[in-house]
Short mmCIF file of C-alpha atoms in Angstrom, two decimals:
data_model
loop_
_atom_site.label_atom_id
_atom_site.label_comp_id
_atom_site.label_asym_id
_atom_site.label_seq_id
_atom_site.Cartn_x
_atom_site.Cartn_y
_atom_site.Cartn_z
CA UNK A 1 0.00 0.00 0.00
CA UNK A 2 1.27 3.49 -0.83
CA UNK A 3 2.38 5.64 2.10
CA UNK A 4 -0.49 8.11 1.64
CA UNK A 5 -3.03 5.49 2.73
CA UNK A 6 -1.01 4.73 5.85
CA UNK A 7 -0.18 8.20 7.14
CA UNK A 8 -2.96 10.36 5.67
CA UNK A 9 -6.72 10.22 5.70
CA UNK A 10 -7.96 9.08 2.34
CA UNK A 11 -11.32 10.86 2.73
CA UNK A 12 -10.48 13.93 4.79
CA UNK A 13 -7.77 16.37 5.78
CA UNK A 14 -4.31 15.50 6.97
CA UNK A 15 -2.69 12.85 9.11
CA UNK A 16 -4.75 10.11 10.73
CA UNK A 17 -3.11 10.76 14.11
CA UNK A 18 -4.19 14.41 14.39
CA UNK A 19 -7.65 15.55 15.46
CA UNK A 20 -9.43 18.73 16.53
CA UNK A 21 -11.89 17.98 19.34
CA UNK A 22 -14.72 20.40 20.11
CA UNK A 23 -16.05 21.37 23.52
CA UNK A 24 -19.70 21.13 24.55
CA UNK A 25 -19.87 24.93 24.29
CA UNK A 26 -18.77 24.69 20.65
CA UNK A 27 -21.45 22.08 19.89
CA UNK A 28 -24.10 24.35 21.42
CA UNK A 29 -22.75 27.37 19.52
CA UNK A 30 -23.14 25.56 16.18
CA UNK A 31 -26.58 24.13 17.00
CA UNK A 32 -27.89 27.58 17.96
CA UNK A 33 -26.80 29.09 14.64
CA UNK A 34 -27.39 26.24 12.21
CA UNK A 35 -29.58 23.67 13.93
CA UNK A 36 -28.53 20.26 15.15
CA UNK A 37 -26.12 18.46 12.86
CA UNK A 38 -26.84 14.99 11.54
CA UNK A 39 -23.89 12.63 11.19
CA UNK A 40 -23.70 10.77 7.89
CA UNK A 41 -22.44 7.30 7.07
CA UNK A 42 -19.10 7.26 5.24
CA UNK A 43 -18.28 4.81 2.48
CA UNK A 44 -15.50 2.31 3.13
CA UNK A 45 -12.09 2.24 1.49
CA UNK A 46 -12.91 -1.25 0.20
CA UNK A 47 -16.01 0.09 -1.54
CA UNK A 48 -13.96 2.77 -3.29
CA UNK A 49 -11.31 0.28 -4.42
CA UNK A 50 -14.02 -1.93 -5.85
CA UNK A 51 -15.26 0.93 -8.04
CA UNK A 52 -11.93 1.63 -9.76
CA UNK A 53 -12.26 0.65 -13.44
CA UNK A 54 -9.67 -1.09 -15.58
CA UNK A 55 -6.83 1.13 -16.75
CA UNK A 56 -6.67 2.29 -20.37
CA UNK A 57 -2.96 3.18 -20.26
CA UNK A 58 -0.29 1.51 -22.36
CA UNK A 59 2.44 0.02 -20.16
CA UNK A 60 5.32 2.16 -18.91
CA UNK A 61 8.03 1.28 -16.39
CA UNK A 62 7.39 4.39 -14.29
CA UNK A 63 3.60 3.98 -14.16
CA UNK A 64 1.52 1.94 -11.73
CA UNK A 65 -2.10 1.10 -12.48
CA UNK A 66 -2.89 -0.41 -9.07
CA UNK A 67 -6.36 0.65 -7.85
CA UNK A 68 -5.13 2.00 -4.49
CA UNK A 69 -2.73 4.46 -6.11
CA UNK A 70 -5.37 5.60 -8.57
CA UNK A 71 -8.04 6.07 -5.89
CA UNK A 72 -5.69 8.12 -3.72
CA UNK A 73 -5.07 10.52 -6.61
CA UNK A 74 -8.64 10.92 -7.84
CA UNK A 75 -9.68 13.86 -5.68
CA UNK A 76 -8.30 16.89 -3.88
CA UNK A 77 -9.59 18.77 -0.84
CA UNK A 78 -12.45 20.91 -2.17
CA UNK A 79 -15.87 20.46 -0.63
CA UNK A 80 -17.21 18.65 -3.72
CA UNK A 81 -14.20 16.34 -3.37
CA UNK A 82 -15.12 15.68 0.26
CA UNK A 83 -18.72 14.92 -0.64
CA UNK A 84 -17.55 12.42 -3.27
CA UNK A 85 -14.96 10.83 -0.98
CA UNK A 86 -17.30 10.46 1.98
CA UNK A 87 -20.04 9.09 -0.28
CA UNK A 88 -17.65 6.70 -2.02
CA UNK A 89 -18.65 7.79 -5.54
CA UNK A 90 -15.49 9.45 -6.79
CA UNK A 91 -16.47 9.65 -10.44
CA UNK A 92 -13.35 9.69 -12.61
CA UNK A 93 -10.07 8.03 -11.64
CA UNK A 94 -6.65 8.50 -13.22
CA UNK A 95 -5.75 5.47 -15.32
CA UNK A 96 -2.35 5.32 -13.68
CA UNK A 97 0.06 7.15 -11.37
CA UNK A 98 3.76 7.81 -11.92
CA UNK A 99 6.33 8.78 -9.29
CA UNK A 100 9.29 10.33 -11.16
CA UNK A 101 12.58 10.64 -9.28
CA UNK A 102 14.37 13.02 -11.67
CA UNK A 103 13.68 15.71 -14.22
CA UNK A 104 14.62 13.18 -16.90
CA UNK A 105 11.84 10.91 -15.63
CA UNK A 106 9.36 13.75 -16.02
CA UNK A 107 10.62 14.44 -19.54
CA UNK A 108 10.24 10.72 -20.37
CA UNK A 109 6.69 10.62 -18.98
CA UNK A 110 5.59 13.64 -21.01
CA UNK A 111 7.09 12.12 -24.16
CA UNK A 112 5.18 8.91 -23.43
CA UNK A 113 1.94 10.81 -22.76
CA UNK A 114 2.18 12.88 -25.93
CA UNK A 115 2.98 9.85 -28.10
CA UNK A 116 0.13 7.83 -26.58
CA UNK A 117 -2.56 10.52 -26.51
CA UNK A 118 -2.60 10.48 -22.70
CA UNK A 119 -3.66 13.43 -20.54
CA UNK A 120 -1.15 14.36 -17.83
CA UNK A 121 -2.05 15.85 -14.44
CA UNK A 122 0.77 17.23 -12.24
CA UNK A 123 0.27 16.33 -8.57
CA UNK A 124 2.02 17.93 -5.59
CA UNK A 125 0.52 17.44 -2.14
CA UNK A 126 -3.08 16.84 -3.23
CA UNK A 127 -4.32 19.84 -1.22
CA UNK A 128 -6.11 21.73 -4.00
CA UNK A 129 -9.46 23.22 -2.96
CA UNK A 130 -10.40 24.32 -6.48
CA UNK A 131 -10.40 21.09 -8.53
CA UNK A 132 -6.87 21.33 -9.96
CA UNK A 133 -5.93 17.64 -9.76
CA UNK A 134 -9.21 15.90 -10.61
CA UNK A 135 -9.34 13.75 -13.76
CA UNK A 136 -12.16 14.75 -16.11
CA UNK A 137 -14.35 12.46 -18.15
CA UNK A 138 -13.28 11.74 -21.70
CA UNK A 139 -12.10 9.15 -24.19
CA UNK A 140 -8.40 9.76 -23.57
CA UNK A 141 -6.75 7.99 -20.60
CA UNK A 142 -5.31 10.11 -17.77
CA UNK A 143 -1.92 9.85 -16.05
CA UNK A 144 -1.30 11.57 -12.72
CA UNK A 145 2.35 12.50 -12.21
CA UNK A 146 3.04 12.59 -8.46
CA UNK A 147 6.16 14.64 -7.64
CA UNK A 148 6.60 13.40 -4.07
CA UNK A 149 9.91 11.61 -4.75
CA UNK A 150 11.56 14.88 -5.88
CA UNK A 151 12.27 16.74 -2.62
CA UNK A 152 16.02 17.42 -2.63
CA UNK A 153 17.80 20.70 -1.97
CA UNK A 154 20.00 20.95 -5.05
CA UNK A 155 21.98 24.11 -4.28
CA UNK A 156 22.12 26.91 -1.72
CA UNK A 157 24.10 30.13 -2.16
CA UNK A 158 24.51 32.03 1.09
CA UNK A 159 26.13 34.88 -0.79
CA UNK A 160 23.14 35.30 -3.15
CA UNK A 161 20.57 33.98 -0.66
CA UNK A 162 19.12 31.66 -3.27
CA UNK A 163 18.18 28.00 -2.84
CA UNK A 164 17.24 25.55 -5.58
CA UNK A 165 14.90 22.68 -4.69
CA UNK A 166 13.27 19.91 -6.61
CA UNK A 167 9.68 21.05 -7.04
CA UNK A 168 8.03 18.14 -5.21
CA UNK A 169 9.46 19.21 -1.87
CA UNK A 170 6.80 19.52 0.84
CA UNK A 171 6.72 22.52 3.17
CA UNK A 172 8.19 20.86 6.30
CA UNK A 173 11.00 19.18 4.33
CA UNK A 174 11.87 22.45 2.61
CA UNK A 175 11.96 24.40 5.86
CA UNK A 176 13.96 21.71 7.68
CA UNK A 177 16.64 21.78 5.01
CA UNK A 178 16.83 25.57 5.11
CA UNK A 179 16.74 25.89 8.88
CA UNK A 180 19.64 23.48 9.20
CA UNK A 181 21.63 26.18 7.38
CA UNK A 182 20.13 29.10 9.33
CA UNK A 183 17.58 30.20 6.72
CA UNK A 184 13.84 30.18 6.03
CA UNK A 185 11.63 30.66 2.99
CA UNK A 186 8.90 32.07 5.22
CA UNK A 187 6.09 30.67 3.08
CA UNK A 188 3.47 29.19 5.39
CA UNK A 189 0.08 28.58 3.75
CA UNK A 190 -2.45 26.81 5.94
CA UNK A 191 -1.74 23.66 3.90
CA UNK A 192 2.00 24.00 4.64
CA UNK A 193 2.44 20.56 6.20
CA UNK A 194 1.18 18.77 3.05
CA UNK A 195 1.54 21.12 0.07
CA UNK A 196 4.61 21.47 -2.14
CA UNK A 197 6.84 24.15 -3.61
CA UNK A 198 5.77 23.28 -7.15
CA UNK A 199 2.13 23.53 -6.16
CA UNK A 200 2.71 26.91 -4.53
CA UNK A 201 4.24 28.28 -7.73
CA UNK A 202 1.62 26.71 -10.01
CA UNK A 203 -1.26 28.30 -8.06
CA UNK A 204 0.36 31.61 -6.99
CA UNK A 205 0.10 30.71 -3.32
CA UNK A 206 0.23 33.16 -0.42
CA UNK A 207 1.64 32.23 2.99
CA UNK A 208 0.27 33.40 6.32
CA UNK A 209 3.31 35.65 6.86
CA UNK A 210 3.43 37.01 3.32
CA UNK A 211 3.44 40.56 4.68
CA UNK A 212 7.05 40.06 5.74
CA UNK A 213 8.36 37.36 3.41
CA UNK A 214 6.27 37.98 0.31
CA UNK A 215 3.87 35.90 -1.74
CA UNK A 216 5.28 33.04 -3.80
CA UNK A 217 5.66 35.28 -6.87
CA UNK A 218 8.12 37.38 -4.85
CA UNK A 219 9.97 34.32 -3.57
CA UNK A 220 10.14 32.42 -6.88
CA UNK A 221 13.35 33.51 -8.59
CA UNK A 222 13.58 30.96 -11.39
CA UNK A 223 13.68 27.26 -12.17
CA UNK A 224 13.10 24.62 -14.80
CA UNK A 225 9.87 23.42 -16.38
CA UNK A 226 9.37 20.37 -18.57
CA UNK A 227 6.64 20.83 -21.15
CA UNK A 228 5.45 18.59 -24.00
CA UNK A 229 7.20 20.97 -26.43
CA UNK A 230 10.50 20.94 -24.55
CA UNK A 231 12.41 22.23 -21.54
CA UNK A 232 12.40 25.84 -20.43
CA UNK A 233 15.03 27.24 -18.06
CA UNK A 234 14.27 30.37 -16.05
CA UNK A 235 17.52 31.99 -14.78
CA UNK A 236 17.24 33.60 -11.32
CA UNK A 237 18.27 37.11 -12.35
CA UNK A 238 17.70 39.74 -9.64
CA UNK A 239 16.11 41.89 -12.37
CA UNK A 240 15.91 41.98 -16.15
CA UNK A 241 14.58 44.23 -18.89
CA UNK A 242 14.92 41.48 -21.52
CA UNK A 243 11.30 41.41 -22.59
CA UNK A 244 8.31 39.93 -20.72
CA UNK A 245 9.20 37.84 -17.68
CA UNK A 246 8.64 34.16 -18.48
CA UNK A 247 8.52 33.38 -14.75
CA UNK A 248 5.17 35.19 -14.68
CA UNK A 249 3.86 32.77 -17.29
CA UNK A 250 4.86 29.75 -15.21
CA UNK A 251 3.45 31.31 -12.02
CA UNK A 252 -0.22 30.41 -11.77
CA UNK A 253 -0.12 28.15 -14.85
CA UNK A 254 -1.77 25.29 -12.89
CA UNK A 255 -0.13 22.52 -14.89
CA UNK A 256 -1.49 23.75 -18.24
CA UNK A 257 1.99 24.47 -19.67
CA UNK A 258 4.07 21.69 -18.17
CA UNK A 259 5.56 20.46 -14.91
CA UNK A 260 7.95 22.49 -12.79
CA UNK A 261 10.82 20.18 -11.81
CA UNK A 262 13.12 22.68 -10.07
CA UNK A 263 12.46 26.01 -8.38
CA UNK A 264 14.99 28.56 -7.18
CA UNK A 265 13.68 30.68 -4.32
CA UNK A 266 14.81 33.73 -2.39
CA UNK A 267 15.61 32.82 1.20
CA UNK A 268 15.98 34.86 4.38
CA UNK A 269 18.08 34.33 7.52
CA UNK A 270 16.07 32.99 10.42
CA UNK A 271 14.65 35.88 12.44
CA UNK A 272 16.50 36.88 15.57
CA UNK A 273 13.16 37.49 17.26
CA UNK A 274 9.56 36.65 16.40
CA UNK A 275 6.52 37.88 18.32
CA UNK A 276 2.78 37.61 17.72
CA UNK A 277 0.59 40.13 19.53
CA UNK A 278 -3.17 40.58 19.80
CA UNK A 279 -5.26 43.74 19.86
CA UNK A 280 -9.04 43.81 20.34
CA UNK A 281 -11.11 46.61 18.83
CA UNK A 282 -14.61 47.65 19.86
CA UNK A 283 -15.97 47.16 16.32
CA UNK A 284 -15.06 46.34 12.74
CA UNK A 285 -14.81 49.93 11.53
CA UNK A 286 -12.17 50.91 14.09
CA UNK A 287 -10.31 47.66 13.52
CA UNK A 288 -10.15 48.16 9.76
CA UNK A 289 -9.11 51.80 10.11
CA UNK A 290 -6.25 50.86 12.43
CA UNK A 291 -5.19 47.95 10.22
CA UNK A 292 -5.05 50.19 7.14
CA UNK A 293 -3.02 52.81 9.01
CA UNK A 294 -0.54 50.16 10.17
CA UNK A 295 -0.05 48.60 6.74
CA UNK A 296 0.28 51.94 5.00
CA UNK A 297 2.92 53.02 7.51
CA UNK A 298 5.24 50.52 5.85
CA UNK A 299 6.36 48.87 9.08
CA UNK A 300 8.62 45.78 8.92
CA UNK A 301 5.99 43.23 9.99
CA UNK A 302 5.29 39.64 8.95
CA UNK A 303 1.56 39.34 9.75
CA UNK A 304 -1.64 41.33 10.10
CA UNK A 305 -4.93 39.47 10.42
CA UNK A 306 -8.15 41.24 11.36
CA UNK A 307 -11.17 39.08 12.26
CA UNK A 308 -14.77 40.26 12.01
CA UNK A 309 -16.99 40.16 15.12
CA UNK A 310 -18.52 36.89 13.88
CA UNK A 311 -15.13 35.29 13.29
CA UNK A 312 -13.76 36.57 16.60
CA UNK A 313 -16.68 35.06 18.52
CA UNK A 314 -16.47 31.80 16.56
CA UNK A 315 -12.71 31.41 17.05
CA UNK A 316 -12.90 32.06 20.78
CA UNK A 317 -15.76 29.59 21.20
CA UNK A 318 -14.36 26.77 19.07
CA UNK A 319 -10.97 27.08 20.77
CA UNK A 320 -12.54 25.85 24.03
CA UNK A 321 -11.25 27.04 27.45
CA UNK A 322 -14.58 28.70 28.28
CA UNK A 323 -13.45 30.01 31.67
CA UNK A 324 -10.40 31.74 30.18
CA UNK A 325 -12.48 33.22 27.34
CA UNK A 326 -15.10 34.53 29.79
CA UNK A 327 -12.39 36.16 31.88
CA UNK A 328 -10.98 37.80 28.75
CA UNK A 329 -14.43 39.10 27.77
CA UNK A 330 -15.00 40.61 31.22
CA UNK A 331 -11.57 42.26 31.06
CA UNK A 332 -12.30 43.73 27.62
CA UNK A 333 -15.79 44.89 28.61
CA UNK A 334 -14.33 46.96 31.44
CA UNK A 335 -12.28 48.74 28.77
CA UNK A 336 -15.15 49.42 26.41
CA UNK A 337 -14.79 46.41 24.08
CA UNK A 338 -17.98 44.37 24.02
CA UNK A 339 -19.97 41.99 21.82
CA UNK A 340 -18.86 43.59 18.51
CA UNK A 341 -15.19 43.03 19.32
CA UNK A 342 -12.73 42.33 16.50
CA UNK A 343 -9.40 40.62 17.00
CA UNK A 344 -6.24 41.76 15.23
CA UNK A 345 -3.17 39.52 15.16
CA UNK A 346 0.14 41.26 14.55
CA UNK A 347 3.35 39.41 13.69
CA UNK A 348 6.85 40.86 14.01
CA UNK A 349 9.84 38.90 12.68
CA UNK A 350 13.45 39.95 12.23
CA UNK A 351 16.24 41.67 14.12
CA UNK A 352 15.36 42.42 17.73
CA UNK A 353 15.80 46.18 17.34
CA UNK A 354 13.52 46.29 14.28
CA UNK A 355 10.89 44.12 15.98
CA UNK A 356 10.84 46.43 18.99
CA UNK A 357 10.56 49.57 16.87
CA UNK A 358 7.85 48.15 14.60
CA UNK A 359 5.86 46.87 17.57
CA UNK A 360 5.93 50.26 19.29
CA UNK A 361 4.84 52.07 16.13
CA UNK A 362 2.03 49.62 15.37
CA UNK A 363 0.64 49.78 18.90
CA UNK A 364 0.84 53.58 18.81
CA UNK A 365 -1.14 53.65 15.55
CA UNK A 366 -3.87 51.47 17.10
CA UNK A 367 -3.99 53.49 20.32
CA UNK A 368 -7.05 55.72 20.55
CA UNK A 369 -9.08 53.69 18.07
CA UNK A 370 -11.09 51.88 20.77
CA UNK A 371 -8.45 49.20 21.13
CA UNK A 372 -7.04 47.02 23.89
CA UNK A 373 -3.64 45.34 23.55
CA UNK A 374 -3.66 41.98 25.38
CA UNK A 375 -0.07 40.86 24.80
CA UNK A 376 1.28 37.70 23.19
CA UNK A 377 -0.63 34.76 24.75
CA UNK A 378 -3.31 34.48 22.05
CA UNK A 379 -0.73 35.12 19.35
CA UNK A 380 1.42 32.28 20.63
CA UNK A 381 -1.58 29.95 20.67
CA UNK A 382 -2.44 30.91 17.08
CA UNK A 383 1.14 30.31 15.95
CA UNK A 384 1.29 26.88 17.61
CA UNK A 385 -2.01 25.69 16.15
CA UNK A 386 -2.11 27.43 12.75
CA UNK A 387 -1.59 24.22 10.75
CA UNK A 388 -3.98 22.28 12.98
CA UNK A 389 -6.99 24.44 12.13
CA UNK A 390 -7.82 22.59 8.85
CA UNK A 391 -8.40 19.44 10.93
CA UNK A 392 -11.54 21.14 12.21
CA UNK A 393 -13.08 20.24 8.84
CA UNK A 394 -12.94 16.55 9.81
CA UNK A 395 -14.57 17.12 13.19
CA UNK A 396 -17.33 19.32 11.80
CA UNK A 397 -18.18 16.85 9.06
CA UNK A 398 -18.42 14.01 11.55
CA UNK A 399 -21.03 15.92 13.59
CA UNK A 400 -23.02 17.00 10.54
CA UNK A 401 -21.60 20.33 9.35
CA UNK A 402 -19.77 21.31 6.15
CA UNK A 403 -17.28 24.19 6.03
CA UNK A 404 -15.79 25.93 3.03
CA UNK A 405 -14.10 29.21 2.16
CA UNK A 406 -14.07 31.84 -0.55
CA UNK A 407 -11.27 34.35 -0.84
CA UNK A 408 -10.70 37.44 -2.91
CA UNK A 409 -8.86 40.77 -2.85
CA UNK A 410 -9.68 44.32 -3.84
CA UNK A 411 -8.68 47.92 -3.22
CA UNK A 412 -9.27 49.62 0.13
CA UNK A 413 -12.11 51.77 -1.21
CA UNK A 414 -14.01 48.66 -2.33
CA UNK A 415 -13.19 46.37 0.60
CA UNK A 416 -16.11 47.29 2.93
CA UNK A 417 -18.81 46.84 0.27
CA UNK A 418 -17.25 43.63 -1.06
CA UNK A 419 -17.14 42.10 2.42
CA UNK A 420 -20.78 42.95 3.13
CA UNK A 421 -21.91 41.87 -0.34
CA UNK A 422 -20.30 38.43 -0.24
CA UNK A 423 -21.40 37.80 3.34
CA UNK A 424 -25.01 38.68 2.49
CA UNK A 425 -24.92 36.53 -0.65
CA UNK A 426 -23.81 33.54 1.41
CA UNK A 427 -26.24 34.10 4.28
CA UNK A 428 -29.23 34.17 1.94
CA UNK A 429 -28.15 31.57 -0.64
CA UNK A 430 -30.04 28.72 1.04
CA UNK A 431 -33.10 30.74 2.07
CA UNK A 432 -35.37 28.67 -0.16
CA UNK A 433 -34.42 25.52 1.78
CA UNK A 434 -34.90 27.03 5.22
CA UNK A 435 -31.25 26.30 6.04
CA UNK A 436 -29.03 28.79 7.88
CA UNK A 437 -25.47 29.69 6.89
CA UNK A 438 -22.90 30.87 9.43
CA UNK A 439 -20.47 33.34 7.82
CA UNK A 440 -17.21 34.75 9.20
CA UNK A 441 -14.57 36.98 7.62
CA UNK A 442 -11.00 38.09 8.09
CA UNK A 443 -8.50 40.27 6.29
CA UNK A 444 -5.28 38.27 6.36
CA UNK A 445 -3.07 39.50 3.48
CA UNK A 446 -2.81 43.26 3.41
CA UNK A 447 -1.24 45.62 0.91
CA UNK A 448 -0.69 49.37 0.66
CA UNK A 449 -3.53 49.66 -1.85
CA UNK A 450 -5.96 47.03 -0.60
CA UNK A 451 -6.56 43.73 1.15
CA UNK A 452 -7.55 40.15 0.73
CA UNK A 453 -10.98 39.21 2.06
CA UNK A 454 -11.17 35.62 3.33
CA UNK A 455 -14.64 34.34 4.13
CA UNK A 456 -15.49 31.04 5.83
CA UNK A 457 -19.02 29.63 5.80
CA UNK A 458 -20.64 26.69 7.57
CA UNK A 459 -23.89 24.91 6.78
CA UNK A 460 -25.57 21.65 7.65
CA UNK A 461 -24.88 18.51 5.68
CA UNK A 462 -28.08 17.25 4.01
CA UNK A 463 -29.39 13.68 4.46
CA UNK A 464 -28.15 12.81 0.94
CA UNK A 465 -24.90 13.75 -0.86
CA UNK A 466 -26.72 15.13 -3.91
CA UNK A 467 -28.51 17.73 -1.77
CA UNK A 468 -25.32 18.61 0.10
CA UNK A 469 -23.58 19.18 -3.23
CA UNK A 470 -26.48 21.30 -4.49
CA UNK A 471 -26.29 23.46 -1.36
CA UNK A 472 -22.58 23.99 -1.95
CA UNK A 473 -23.17 24.85 -5.61
CA UNK A 474 -25.74 27.48 -4.65
CA UNK A 475 -23.41 28.95 -2.04
CA UNK A 476 -20.36 28.95 -4.29
CA UNK A 477 -22.23 30.56 -7.19
CA UNK A 478 -23.76 33.26 -4.98
CA UNK A 479 -20.40 34.16 -3.43
CA UNK A 480 -18.53 34.13 -6.76
CA UNK A 481 -21.12 36.34 -8.46
CA UNK A 482 -20.96 38.79 -5.54
CA UNK A 483 -17.15 38.89 -5.76
CA UNK A 484 -17.27 39.75 -9.47
CA UNK A 485 -20.06 42.30 -8.95
CA UNK A 486 -18.09 44.11 -6.25
CA UNK A 487 -14.82 44.29 -8.18
CA UNK A 488 -12.80 41.57 -6.46
CA UNK A 489 -10.44 39.02 -7.96
CA UNK A 490 -12.01 35.57 -8.25
CA UNK A 491 -9.02 34.08 -6.40
CA UNK A 492 -6.42 35.69 -4.17
CA UNK A 493 -4.50 32.54 -3.19
CA UNK A 494 -6.23 29.28 -4.14
CA UNK A 495 -5.88 29.46 -7.91
CA UNK A 496 -8.57 28.78 -10.51
CA UNK A 497 -8.81 25.03 -11.23
CA UNK A 498 -12.34 24.11 -12.31
CA UNK A 499 -14.31 25.80 -9.51
CA UNK A 500 -13.33 29.40 -10.42
CA UNK A 501 -12.98 28.86 -14.17
CA UNK A 502 -16.47 30.22 -15.09
CA UNK A 503 -15.60 33.60 -13.58
CA UNK A 504 -12.08 34.10 -14.92
CA UNK A 505 -13.04 35.82 -18.17
CA UNK A 506 -14.81 38.55 -16.22
CA UNK A 507 -11.39 39.41 -14.78
CA UNK A 508 -9.10 38.72 -17.75
CA UNK A 509 -11.36 39.69 -20.65
CA UNK A 510 -11.84 37.71 -23.84
CA UNK A 511 -8.56 38.90 -25.36
CA UNK A 512 -6.70 37.97 -22.18
CA UNK A 513 -8.21 34.49 -22.22
CA UNK A 514 -7.18 34.09 -25.88
CA UNK A 515 -3.63 35.03 -24.90
CA UNK A 516 -3.58 32.35 -22.18
CA UNK A 517 -4.80 29.72 -24.61
CA UNK A 518 -2.17 30.75 -27.16
CA UNK A 519 0.62 30.42 -24.61
CA UNK A 520 -0.64 26.97 -23.62
CA UNK A 521 -0.70 25.91 -27.26
CA UNK A 522 2.96 26.89 -27.60
CA UNK A 523 4.12 24.76 -24.67
CA UNK A 524 1.55 21.99 -25.16
CA UNK A 525 0.57 21.73 -28.85
CA UNK A 526 -1.45 18.53 -28.35
CA UNK A 527 -3.39 19.86 -25.36
CA UNK A 528 -2.51 16.99 -23.02
CA UNK A 529 -1.55 19.02 -19.92
CA UNK A 530 -4.25 19.14 -17.24
CA UNK A 531 -7.07 19.97 -19.67
CA UNK A 532 -10.20 21.64 -18.35
CA UNK A 533 -8.38 23.52 -15.58
CA UNK A 534 -7.83 27.30 -15.56
CA UNK A 535 -9.53 27.61 -18.98
CA UNK A 536 -11.16 25.44 -21.64
#
């Protein structure tokens, strides 16, 4: 059996040994807002294996057609994927899975796929929440190319502060290799423990501390991509005026052009000091005003995350420790911060003198805007558990609730209306069914000119999977249409895949979409690379 079936859940998030228990207060909180959840019966692994059809692939030494490997690569981590996995009806399966160990292996596999009329799907950590890695129905067989054997650090230049990795390297392996030399990449998406460097580049990922370290497009300096048409090398120049930057074509290409086999990234010395502080504001308006002032001051910070009143209340309740939370609320109430409180996390990373100066300036900017600084305790707890939060999806599903997210970004002048518009679209999307939707929001990636808007929504699982899927479709469509209507990008950090594809032309325009298709045709003349994702 492949290692994924031993260490990872095949029908949920993450490692089998990690869980996220909920307190009785959390159960009551959810029931009050959504109604009592109804646990569903999950399909067995044996049932799924029995549904895997015969492979249509011609033989190849690097390809396995065993049902277990194919089943483990059939779905990602989107909510429709979860519904299919839990129900046991996965739909399409790849006809085989390959595990290349070198760039030459990848080149060989693409040559084989092109000659045999086989579709090829690049696969990193399997954490996509937008449908990137799912095989689609069609007459041509599908090969999933799993990059998990390619995790080596190939070169590190301390003088240039550049490191070259094989693109299949997972977040923890990458950071361990850098930290052994005194460096960090600083890219920590919530999927960090499972996702890969190649996946980050292919989807234009953003880490939780991107404010200090930069998004992946700032960290990606160059690399090598194997495409059906040939190999393209991207030198890691610090800057160049030699025409359009081909790195920007590879960034966000979602496997439509080829497979990234190596990536050179800009690294940073490990911070001398790192602190995470928490400020509570009396309401959203004061919190957003303070957050905008802090970001536009240009302070050397690594994190700003402002939670709405609904998200603040939800986080404090689901975290448990009711007596501690009640004490905190009484303390804040005495200082004028009540039920509409909003929590702001602030991260400072770097040299001790810069951390101290940035912290003082940030706290000064928040002072007077109905704020209370409560120190580092909550910030430390967030930092310790930040990669554990996705495990809450497993717990919620098991007690009858589904959770999903939508994320976007826009300019500061449009942010308030976009937030309200998307929240309202989600809250009312299931009105015809009588079902409630619990909606929370935070701003977690901030820029001088605007902010991301990250919205989480919870709803009850229906008695049957078809109805649960229909509820999700209604919610996703309502939120996506509201994002477009209010001038937001259809995706700030999760890419396009299949889920956001219908809304991409509204952002790129018809001429822009034609340009993307033309680029893909250059690198992939036969159209075998991950078809149906990003664009059709």
